PDB file of C-alpha atoms in Angstrom:
ATOM      1  CA  UNK A 202      67.424 121.653 132.040  1.00  0.00           C
ATOM      2  CA  UNK A 203      71.195 121.916 131.542  1.00  0.00           C
ATOM      3  CA  UNK A 204      71.309 123.348 128.001  1.00  0.00           C
ATOM      4  CA  UNK A 205      75.087 122.975 127.744  1.00  0.00           C
ATOM      5  CA  UNK A 206      74.805 119.227 128.377  1.00  0.00           C
ATOM      6  CA  UNK A 207      71.917 118.932 125.959  1.00  0.00           C
ATOM      7  CA  UNK A 208      73.817 120.817 123.263  1.00  0.00           C
ATOM      8  CA  UNK A 209      76.914 118.651 123.783  1.00  0.00           C
ATOM      9  CA  UNK A 210      74.827 115.473 123.641  1.00  0.00           C
ATOM     10  CA  UNK A 211      73.200 116.518 120.370  1.00  0.00           C
ATOM     11  CA  UNK A 212      76.560 117.492 118.889  1.00  0.00           C
ATOM     12  CA  UNK A 213      78.134 114.154 119.821  1.00  0.00           C
ATOM     13  CA  UNK A 214      75.150 112.257 118.453  1.00  0.00           C
ATOM     14  CA  UNK A 215      75.335 114.169 115.183  1.00  0.00           C
ATOM     15  CA  UNK A 216      79.060 113.516 114.911  1.00  0.00           C
ATOM     16  CA  UNK A 217      78.495 109.828 115.545  1.00  0.00           C
ATOM     17  CA  UNK A 218      75.782 109.675 112.912  1.00  0.00           C
ATOM     18  CA  UNK A 219      78.017 111.426 110.419  1.00  0.00           C
ATOM     19  CA  UNK A 220      81.032 109.172 111.059  1.00  0.00           C
ATOM     20  CA  UNK A 221      81.364 106.393 108.490  1.00  0.00           C
ATOM     21  CA  UNK A 222      81.296 102.775 109.618  1.00  0.00           C
ATOM     22  CA  UNK A 223      84.676 101.156 110.088  1.00  0.00           C
ATOM     23  CA  UNK A 224      85.612  99.530 106.791  1.00  0.00           C
ATOM     24  CA  UNK A 225      86.381  95.849 106.614  1.00  0.00           C
ATOM     25  CA  UNK A 226      89.948  95.117 105.488  1.00  0.00           C
ATOM     26  CA  UNK A 227      88.531  93.412 102.397  1.00  0.00           C
ATOM     27  CA  UNK A 228      87.307  96.822 101.192  1.00  0.00           C
ATOM     28  CA  UNK A 229      90.805  98.250 101.600  1.00  0.00           C
ATOM     29  CA  UNK A 230      92.364  95.356  99.671  1.00  0.00           C
ATOM     30  CA  UNK A 231      89.921  95.716  96.788  1.00  0.00           C
ATOM     31  CA  UNK A 232      90.311  99.499  96.707  1.00  0.00           C
ATOM     32  CA  UNK A 233      94.109  99.333  96.642  1.00  0.00           C
ATOM     33  CA  UNK A 234      94.043  96.351  94.266  1.00  0.00           C
ATOM     34  CA  UNK A 235      96.824  94.843  96.369  1.00  0.00           C
ATOM     35  CA  UNK A 236      96.942  91.957  98.835  1.00  0.00           C
ATOM     36  CA  UNK A 237      99.811  92.431 101.277  1.00  0.00           C
ATOM     37  CA  UNK A 238     100.908  88.971 102.295  1.00  0.00           C
ATOM     38  CA  UNK A 239     103.437  88.020 104.977  1.00  0.00           C
ATOM     39  CA  UNK A 240     105.453  84.867 104.348  1.00  0.00           C
ATOM     40  CA  UNK A 241     108.545  83.310 105.844  1.00  0.00           C
ATOM     41  CA  UNK A 242     111.773  85.069 104.895  1.00  0.00           C
ATOM     42  CA  UNK A 243     113.780  81.911 104.217  1.00  0.00           C
ATOM     43  CA  UNK A 244     112.048  78.632 105.081  1.00  0.00           C
ATOM     44  CA  UNK A 245     111.836  76.373 102.016  1.00  0.00           C
ATOM     45  CA  UNK A 246     109.610  74.946 100.658  1.00  0.00           C
ATOM     46  CA  UNK A 247     107.147  77.486 102.101  1.00  0.00           C
ATOM     47  CA  UNK A 248     108.895  80.727 101.168  1.00  0.00           C
ATOM     48  CA  UNK A 249     112.500  81.545 100.304  1.00  0.00           C
ATOM     49  CA  UNK A 250     114.443  83.615  97.754  1.00  0.00           C
ATOM     50  CA  UNK A 251     115.000  81.878  94.426  1.00  0.00           C
ATOM     51  CA  UNK A 252     118.734  81.247  94.068  1.00  0.00           C
ATOM     52  CA  UNK A 253     118.761  82.737  90.548  1.00  0.00           C
ATOM     53  CA  UNK A 254     116.142  85.488  90.525  1.00  0.00           C
ATOM     54  CA  UNK A 255     116.128  86.268  94.274  1.00  0.00           C
ATOM     55  CA  UNK A 256     112.345  86.528  94.042  1.00  0.00           C
ATOM     56  CA  UNK A 257     110.329  84.843  96.812  1.00  0.00           C
ATOM     57  CA  UNK A 258     109.074  81.393  95.836  1.00  0.00           C
ATOM     58  CA  UNK A 259     107.429  78.487  97.628  1.00  0.00           C
ATOM     59  CA  UNK A 260     104.136  76.910  98.647  1.00  0.00           C
ATOM     60  CA  UNK A 261     103.003  79.874 100.743  1.00  0.00           C
ATOM     61  CA  UNK A 262     103.973  82.351  98.021  1.00  0.00           C
ATOM     62  CA  UNK A 263     101.943  80.436  95.424  1.00  0.00           C
ATOM     63  CA  UNK A 264      98.984  80.207  97.802  1.00  0.00           C
ATOM     64  CA  UNK A 265      99.152  83.956  98.414  1.00  0.00           C
ATOM     65  CA  UNK A 266      99.215  84.572  94.658  1.00  0.00           C
ATOM     66  CA  UNK A 267      96.254  82.219  94.155  1.00  0.00           C
ATOM     67  CA  UNK A 268      94.186  84.072  96.778  1.00  0.00           C
ATOM     68  CA  UNK A 269      95.107  87.424  95.227  1.00  0.00           C
ATOM     69  CA  UNK A 270      94.071  86.145  91.789  1.00  0.00           C
ATOM     70  CA  UNK A 271      90.672  85.078  93.115  1.00  0.00           C
ATOM     71  CA  UNK A 272      90.253  88.552  94.625  1.00  0.00           C
ATOM     72  CA  UNK A 273      91.211  90.189  91.346  1.00  0.00           C
ATOM     73  CA  UNK A 274      94.183  91.996  92.852  1.00  0.00           C
ATOM     74  CA  UNK A 275      97.972  91.657  92.807  1.00  0.00           C
ATOM     75  CA  UNK A 276      99.925  89.995  95.602  1.00  0.00           C
ATOM     76  CA  UNK A 277     102.625  91.894  97.456  1.00  0.00           C
ATOM     77  CA  UNK A 278     104.782  89.399  99.345  1.00  0.00           C
ATOM     78  CA  UNK A 279     106.510  90.622 102.486  1.00  0.00           C
ATOM     79  CA  UNK A 280     109.104  88.232 103.981  1.00  0.00           C
ATOM     80  CA  UNK A 281     109.050  88.268 107.791  1.00  0.00           C
ATOM     81  CA  UNK A 282     110.757  86.411 110.626  1.00  0.00           C
ATOM     82  CA  UNK A 283     109.049  83.467 112.301  1.00  0.00           C
ATOM     83  CA  UNK A 284     108.123  85.442 115.419  1.00  0.00           C
ATOM     84  CA  UNK A 285     106.825  88.411 113.365  1.00  0.00           C
ATOM     85  CA  UNK A 286     104.102  86.429 111.572  1.00  0.00           C
ATOM     86  CA  UNK A 287     101.394  87.330 114.109  1.00  0.00           C
ATOM     87  CA  UNK A 288     102.442  90.924 115.012  1.00  0.00           C
ATOM     88  CA  UNK A 289     102.694  91.978 111.345  1.00  0.00           C
ATOM     89  CA  UNK A 290      99.068  91.136 110.605  1.00  0.00           C
ATOM     90  CA  UNK A 291      97.799  92.173 114.036  1.00  0.00           C
ATOM     91  CA  UNK A 292      99.293  95.653 113.607  1.00  0.00           C
ATOM     92  CA  UNK A 293      97.956  96.004 110.075  1.00  0.00           C
ATOM     93  CA  UNK A 294     101.305  95.995 108.329  1.00  0.00           C
ATOM     94  CA  UNK A 295     100.042  93.170 106.095  1.00  0.00           C
ATOM     95  CA  UNK A 296      96.562  91.980 105.159  1.00  0.00           C
ATOM     96  CA  UNK A 297      97.114  88.251 105.659  1.00  0.00           C
ATOM     97  CA  UNK A 298      99.831  85.943 106.919  1.00  0.00           C
ATOM     98  CA  UNK A 299     100.446  82.825 104.844  1.00  0.00           C
ATOM     99  CA  UNK A 300     103.414  81.253 106.600  1.00  0.00           C
ATOM    100  CA  UNK A 301     102.632  77.726 107.766  1.00  0.00           C
ATOM    101  CA  UNK A 302     100.809  79.398 110.655  1.00  0.00           C
ATOM    102  CA  UNK A 303      99.578  76.902 113.236  1.00  0.00           C
ATOM    103  CA  UNK A 304      96.495  77.542 115.343  1.00  0.00           C
ATOM    104  CA  UNK A 305      97.212  78.118 119.023  1.00  0.00           C
ATOM    105  CA  UNK A 306      94.992  79.576 121.723  1.00  0.00           C
ATOM    106  CA  UNK A 307      97.469  82.391 122.329  1.00  0.00           C
ATOM    107  CA  UNK A 308      97.570  83.377 118.677  1.00  0.00           C
ATOM    108  CA  UNK A 309      93.784  83.108 118.359  1.00  0.00           C
ATOM    109  CA  UNK A 310      93.447  85.718 121.099  1.00  0.00           C
ATOM    110  CA  UNK A 311      95.437  88.157 118.951  1.00  0.00           C
ATOM    111  CA  UNK A 312      94.400  87.411 115.361  1.00  0.00           C
ATOM    112  CA  UNK A 313      91.691  85.711 113.302  1.00  0.00           C
ATOM    113  CA  UNK A 314      92.430  82.328 111.713  1.00  0.00           C
ATOM    114  CA  UNK A 315      90.947  81.048 108.485  1.00  0.00           C
ATOM    115  CA  UNK A 316      89.624  77.530 108.153  1.00  0.00           C
ATOM    116  CA  UNK A 317      92.651  75.182 108.243  1.00  0.00           C
ATOM    117  CA  UNK A 318      93.906  73.842 104.926  1.00  0.00           C
ATOM    118  CA  UNK A 319      96.018  71.028 106.345  1.00  0.00           C
ATOM    119  CA  UNK A 320      96.920  69.321 109.615  1.00  0.00           C
ATOM    120  CA  UNK A 321     100.633  69.486 110.293  1.00  0.00           C
ATOM    121  CA  UNK A 322     102.912  67.633 112.663  1.00  0.00           C
ATOM    122  CA  UNK A 323     105.900  68.879 114.602  1.00  0.00           C
ATOM    123  CA  UNK A 324     108.592  66.207 114.435  1.00  0.00           C
ATOM    124  CA  UNK A 325     111.817  65.639 116.351  1.00  0.00           C
ATOM    125  CA  UNK A 326     115.013  64.625 114.559  1.00  0.00           C
ATOM    126  CA  UNK A 327     118.169  63.432 116.292  1.00  0.00           C
ATOM    127  CA  UNK A 328     121.518  61.923 115.268  1.00  0.00           C
ATOM    128  CA  UNK A 329     121.165  58.294 114.166  1.00  0.00           C
ATOM    129  CA  UNK A 330     123.310  57.092 117.084  1.00  0.00           C
ATOM    130  CA  UNK A 331     121.100  58.825 119.676  1.00  0.00           C
ATOM    131  CA  UNK A 332     119.548  56.324 122.096  1.00  0.00           C
ATOM    132  CA  UNK A 333     116.123  57.997 122.319  1.00  0.00           C
ATOM    133  CA  UNK A 334     113.058  56.234 120.875  1.00  0.00           C
ATOM    134  CA  UNK A 335     110.102  58.444 121.899  1.00  0.00           C
ATOM    135  CA  UNK A 336     109.563  62.093 122.769  1.00  0.00           C
ATOM    136  CA  UNK A 337     109.473  61.430 126.519  1.00  0.00           C
ATOM    137  CA  UNK A 338     113.096  60.323 126.253  1.00  0.00           C
ATOM    138  CA  UNK A 339     113.980  63.970 125.623  1.00  0.00           C
ATOM    139  CA  UNK A 340     112.364  65.507 128.683  1.00  0.00           C
ATOM    140  CA  UNK A 341     114.840  67.851 130.333  1.00  0.00           C
ATOM    141  CA  UNK A 342     117.114  67.692 127.288  1.00  0.00           C
ATOM    142  CA  UNK A 343     118.186  70.642 125.149  1.00  0.00           C
ATOM    143  CA  UNK A 344     116.315  70.644 121.821  1.00  0.00           C
ATOM    144  CA  UNK A 345     116.698  73.252 119.065  1.00  0.00           C
ATOM    145  CA  UNK A 346     114.016  75.084 117.047  1.00  0.00           C
ATOM    146  CA  UNK A 347     113.179  78.419 115.452  1.00  0.00           C
ATOM    147  CA  UNK A 348     112.265  81.192 117.882  1.00  0.00           C
ATOM    148  CA  UNK A 349     108.565  81.995 118.394  1.00  0.00           C
ATOM    149  CA  UNK A 350     107.363  78.903 116.543  1.00  0.00           C
ATOM    150  CA  UNK A 351     105.014  76.083 117.490  1.00  0.00           C
ATOM    151  CA  UNK A 352     108.121  73.920 117.321  1.00  0.00           C
ATOM    152  CA  UNK A 353     109.402  75.837 120.339  1.00  0.00           C
ATOM    153  CA  UNK A 354     106.016  75.453 122.053  1.00  0.00           C
ATOM    154  CA  UNK A 355     106.055  71.695 121.494  1.00  0.00           C
ATOM    155  CA  UNK A 356     109.502  71.477 123.091  1.00  0.00           C
ATOM    156  CA  UNK A 357     108.256  73.311 126.169  1.00  0.00           C
ATOM    157  CA  UNK A 358     105.117  71.149 126.345  1.00  0.00           C
ATOM    158  CA  UNK A 359     107.374  68.101 126.282  1.00  0.00           C
ATOM    159  CA  UNK A 360     109.264  69.525 129.277  1.00  0.00           C
ATOM    160  CA  UNK A 361     112.423  69.764 127.203  1.00  0.00           C
ATOM    161  CA  UNK A 362     114.801  72.735 127.193  1.00  0.00           C
ATOM    162  CA  UNK A 363     114.391  74.857 124.010  1.00  0.00           C
ATOM    163  CA  UNK A 364     117.446  76.332 122.305  1.00  0.00           C
ATOM    164  CA  UNK A 365     116.013  78.789 119.762  1.00  0.00           C
ATOM    165  CA  UNK A 366     117.327  80.523 116.655  1.00  0.00           C
ATOM    166  CA  UNK A 367     116.066  82.982 114.044  1.00  0.00           C
ATOM    167  CA  UNK A 368     116.131  80.404 111.245  1.00  0.00           C
ATOM    168  CA  UNK A 369     115.895  76.667 110.674  1.00  0.00           C
ATOM    169  CA  UNK A 370     119.441  76.360 109.339  1.00  0.00           C
ATOM    170  CA  UNK A 371     120.957  77.689 112.557  1.00  0.00           C
ATOM    171  CA  UNK A 372     118.821  75.352 114.678  1.00  0.00           C
ATOM    172  CA  UNK A 373     119.924  72.371 112.582  1.00  0.00           C
ATOM    173  CA  UNK A 374     123.572  73.437 112.788  1.00  0.00           C
ATOM    174  CA  UNK A 375     123.307  73.460 116.586  1.00  0.00           C
ATOM    175  CA  UNK A 376     122.405  69.747 116.516  1.00  0.00           C
ATOM    176  CA  UNK A 377     125.173  68.993 114.032  1.00  0.00           C
ATOM    177  CA  UNK A 378     127.643  70.716 116.346  1.00  0.00           C
ATOM    178  CA  UNK A 379     126.391  68.890 119.428  1.00  0.00           C
ATOM    179  CA  UNK A 380     124.941  71.998 121.074  1.00  0.00           C
ATOM    180  CA  UNK A 381     121.479  70.393 121.212  1.00  0.00           C
ATOM    181  CA  UNK A 382     120.427  66.757 121.381  1.00  0.00           C
ATOM    182  CA  UNK A 383     117.809  67.164 118.646  1.00  0.00           C
ATOM    183  CA  UNK A 384     115.747  69.616 116.627  1.00  0.00           C
ATOM    184  CA  UNK A 385     111.999  70.089 116.146  1.00  0.00           C
ATOM    185  CA  UNK A 386     110.365  71.408 112.964  1.00  0.00           C
ATOM    186  CA  UNK A 387     107.419  70.574 110.712  1.00  0.00           C
ATOM    187  CA  UNK A 388     107.308  67.273 108.843  1.00  0.00           C
ATOM    188  CA  UNK A 389     108.432  68.766 105.534  1.00  0.00           C
ATOM    189  CA  UNK A 390     111.497  70.447 106.969  1.00  0.00           C
ATOM    190  CA  UNK A 391     112.586  67.486 109.092  1.00  0.00           C
ATOM    191  CA  UNK A 392     112.085  65.052 106.188  1.00  0.00           C
ATOM    192  CA  UNK A 393     114.311  67.191 103.978  1.00  0.00           C
ATOM    193  CA  UNK A 394     117.010  67.539 106.641  1.00  0.00           C
ATOM    194  CA  UNK A 395     117.083  63.800 107.351  1.00  0.00           C
ATOM    195  CA  UNK A 396     117.440  63.056 103.632  1.00  0.00           C
ATOM    196  CA  UNK A 397     120.210  65.624 103.223  1.00  0.00           C
ATOM    197  CA  UNK A 398     122.083  64.264 106.235  1.00  0.00           C
ATOM    198  CA  UNK A 399     122.576  60.930 104.470  1.00  0.00           C
ATOM    199  CA  UNK A 400     125.223  62.509 102.250  1.00  0.00           C
ATOM    200  CA  UNK A 401     126.232  65.612 104.197  1.00  0.00           C
ATOM    201  CA  UNK A 402     127.123  66.127 107.840  1.00  0.00           C
ATOM    202  CA  UNK A 403     126.078  63.966 110.767  1.00  0.00           C
ATOM    203  CA  UNK A 404     123.386  61.414 109.725  1.00  0.00           C
ATOM    204  CA  UNK A 405     120.001  62.113 111.322  1.00  0.00           C
ATOM    205  CA  UNK A 406     116.808  60.155 111.938  1.00  0.00           C
ATOM    206  CA  UNK A 407     113.248  61.064 112.865  1.00  0.00           C
ATOM    207  CA  UNK A 408     111.495  60.051 116.082  1.00  0.00           C
ATOM    208  CA  UNK A 409     108.247  58.416 114.918  1.00  0.00           C
ATOM    209  CA  UNK A 410     106.038  59.891 117.645  1.00  0.00           C
ATOM    210  CA  UNK A 411     104.958  63.451 116.684  1.00  0.00           C
ATOM    211  CA  UNK A 412     105.760  66.171 119.172  1.00  0.00           C
ATOM    212  CA  UNK A 413     102.508  67.922 118.240  1.00  0.00           C
ATOM    213  CA  UNK A 414      99.553  67.981 115.822  1.00  0.00           C
ATOM    214  CA  UNK A 415      98.517  71.419 114.581  1.00  0.00           C
ATOM    215  CA  UNK A 416      95.943  72.845 112.133  1.00  0.00           C
ATOM    216  CA  UNK A 417      97.498  75.291 109.664  1.00  0.00           C
ATOM    217  CA  UNK A 418      95.522  78.347 108.558  1.00  0.00           C
ATOM    218  CA  UNK A 419      95.839  81.896 107.280  1.00  0.00           C
ATOM    219  CA  UNK A 420      96.154  84.735 109.774  1.00  0.00           C
ATOM    220  CA  UNK A 421      94.136  87.961 109.544  1.00  0.00           C
ATOM    221  CA  UNK A 422      93.425  90.898 111.845  1.00  0.00           C
ATOM    222  CA  UNK A 423      90.399  90.456 114.090  1.00  0.00           C
ATOM    223  CA  UNK A 424      87.006  92.083 113.419  1.00  0.00           C
ATOM    224  CA  UNK A 425      87.128  91.736 109.642  1.00  0.00           C
ATOM    225  CA  UNK A 426      84.235  89.326 109.008  1.00  0.00           C
ATOM    226  CA  UNK A 427      84.009  90.043 105.264  1.00  0.00           C
ATOM    227  CA  UNK A 428      87.706  89.311 104.713  1.00  0.00           C
ATOM    228  CA  UNK A 429      87.539  86.171 106.849  1.00  0.00           C
ATOM    229  CA  UNK A 430      84.507  84.873 104.982  1.00  0.00           C
ATOM    230  CA  UNK A 431      86.077  85.639 101.601  1.00  0.00           C
ATOM    231  CA  UNK A 432      89.383  83.945 102.427  1.00  0.00           C
ATOM    232  CA  UNK A 433      87.511  80.856 103.650  1.00  0.00           C
ATOM    233  CA  UNK A 434      85.406  80.869 100.491  1.00  0.00           C
ATOM    234  CA  UNK A 435      88.527  81.057  98.310  1.00  0.00           C
ATOM    235  CA  UNK A 436      90.294  78.288 100.239  1.00  0.00           C
ATOM    236  CA  UNK A 437      87.285  75.995  99.773  1.00  0.00           C
ATOM    237  CA  UNK A 438      87.165  76.846  96.071  1.00  0.00           C
ATOM    238  CA  UNK A 439      90.892  76.135  95.614  1.00  0.00           C
ATOM    239  CA  UNK A 440      90.436  72.872  97.507  1.00  0.00           C
ATOM    240  CA  UNK A 441      87.399  71.712  95.533  1.00  0.00           C
ATOM    241  CA  UNK A 442      88.923  72.638  92.167  1.00  0.00           C
ATOM    242  CA  UNK A 443      92.126  70.756  92.935  1.00  0.00           C
ATOM    243  CA  UNK A 444      94.254  73.892  92.605  1.00  0.00           C
ATOM    244  CA  UNK A 445      95.359  73.679  96.244  1.00  0.00           C
ATOM    245  CA  UNK A 446      96.615  70.149  95.698  1.00  0.00           C
ATOM    246  CA  UNK A 447      98.456  71.287  92.551  1.00  0.00           C
ATOM    247  CA  UNK A 448     100.335  73.877  94.578  1.00  0.00           C
ATOM    248  CA  UNK A 449     101.029  71.251  97.254  1.00  0.00           C
ATOM    249  CA  UNK A 450     102.300  68.720  94.713  1.00  0.00           C
ATOM    250  CA  UNK A 451     104.572  71.319  93.104  1.00  0.00           C
ATOM    251  CA  UNK A 452     106.431  72.012  96.335  1.00  0.00           C
ATOM    252  CA  UNK A 453     105.796  68.992  98.569  1.00  0.00           C
ATOM    253  CA  UNK A 454     104.486  66.177  96.368  1.00  0.00           C
ATOM    254  CA  UNK A 455     105.857  62.865  95.190  1.00  0.00           C
ATOM    255  CA  UNK A 456     108.187  64.483  92.637  1.00  0.00           C
ATOM    256  CA  UNK A 457     109.900  66.539  95.333  1.00  0.00           C
ATOM    257  CA  UNK A 458     112.355  65.577  98.039  1.00  0.00           C
ATOM    258  CA  UNK A 459     109.480  65.610 100.583  1.00  0.00           C
ATOM    259  CA  UNK A 460     107.267  63.067  98.759  1.00  0.00           C
ATOM    260  CA  UNK A 461     104.171  64.031 100.712  1.00  0.00           C
ATOM    261  CA  UNK A 462     100.531  63.622  99.693  1.00  0.00           C
ATOM    262  CA  UNK A 463      97.889  66.076 100.889  1.00  0.00           C
ATOM    263  CA  UNK A 464      94.732  64.272 102.011  1.00  0.00           C
ATOM    264  CA  UNK A 465      93.259  67.038 104.187  1.00  0.00           C
ATOM    265  CA  UNK A 466      90.222  69.100 103.219  1.00  0.00           C
ATOM    266  CA  UNK A 467      89.416  72.710 104.043  1.00  0.00           C
ATOM    267  CA  UNK A 468      86.943  72.471 106.910  1.00  0.00           C
ATOM    268  CA  UNK A 469      85.969  74.689 109.853  1.00  0.00           C
ATOM    269  CA  UNK A 470      88.288  74.416 112.828  1.00  0.00           C
ATOM    270  CA  UNK A 471      85.380  73.176 114.967  1.00  0.00           C
ATOM    271  CA  UNK A 472      85.180  70.004 112.859  1.00  0.00           C
ATOM    272  CA  UNK A 473      88.746  68.952 113.613  1.00  0.00           C
ATOM    273  CA  UNK A 474      89.672  66.768 116.565  1.00  0.00           C
ATOM    274  CA  UNK A 475      92.904  68.004 118.146  1.00  0.00           C
ATOM    275  CA  UNK A 476      94.248  69.290 121.430  1.00  0.00           C
ATOM    276  CA  UNK A 477      94.808  73.044 121.001  1.00  0.00           C
ATOM    277  CA  UNK A 478      98.064  74.300 122.412  1.00  0.00           C
ATOM    278  CA  UNK A 479      98.252  77.402 124.618  1.00  0.00           C
TER     279      UNK A 479
END
């Protein structure tokens, strides 16, 4: 018998037995009484600084606050860049990402998604005098978007040439200046830009065929089943109570410049019919 090996084995076993189980992130949130929430830095109507107070406001900010309220904690909003939405939560710098985060296979390999709370579309806008009618007309053409977004992915999937920027405003300016033939963003953003272009800058129009359909959910670090289950539970509660639609209507509804109605329900991703993007 090798007593040194036996002694080492017993010591390691005892240390393992004494080590506490890895805590779920939900426990940390409840203990700190704070929900750290990543949002866009400046992408209205999702999250952007209020022009008067400079505090972050928007749909995603309100949703983060609603989740924090249901948890009985305070929300701590952290504005991040588009491409930082996944790394911030993956590395534990925030607890959740609420930033119009679309499900992709690549992202799902890195982080955990909640059940989707709406199905978004990536839309292409171009100058009104552009000859294109459908997305295939823009294959091989330079199209602008924000860097690291599903908008950029949709451009690549369409075999177009992406010209990317840190923010939506810069991508739109590139089209206005003729540096790109069009721009891709979510329906809300493109609707707003088309409406604004009627009185300012080069008039724009939207190509009717969506570049991409995408389920939108909340991002969390992997291996936190209690947090995932709780966030899904809260989303379903907000949906059933009508509170989620109230937040939607405040920022995106018929009394806003977007005039959009939310008809989606919070359901498991497996119940949705869509083609997941890489």
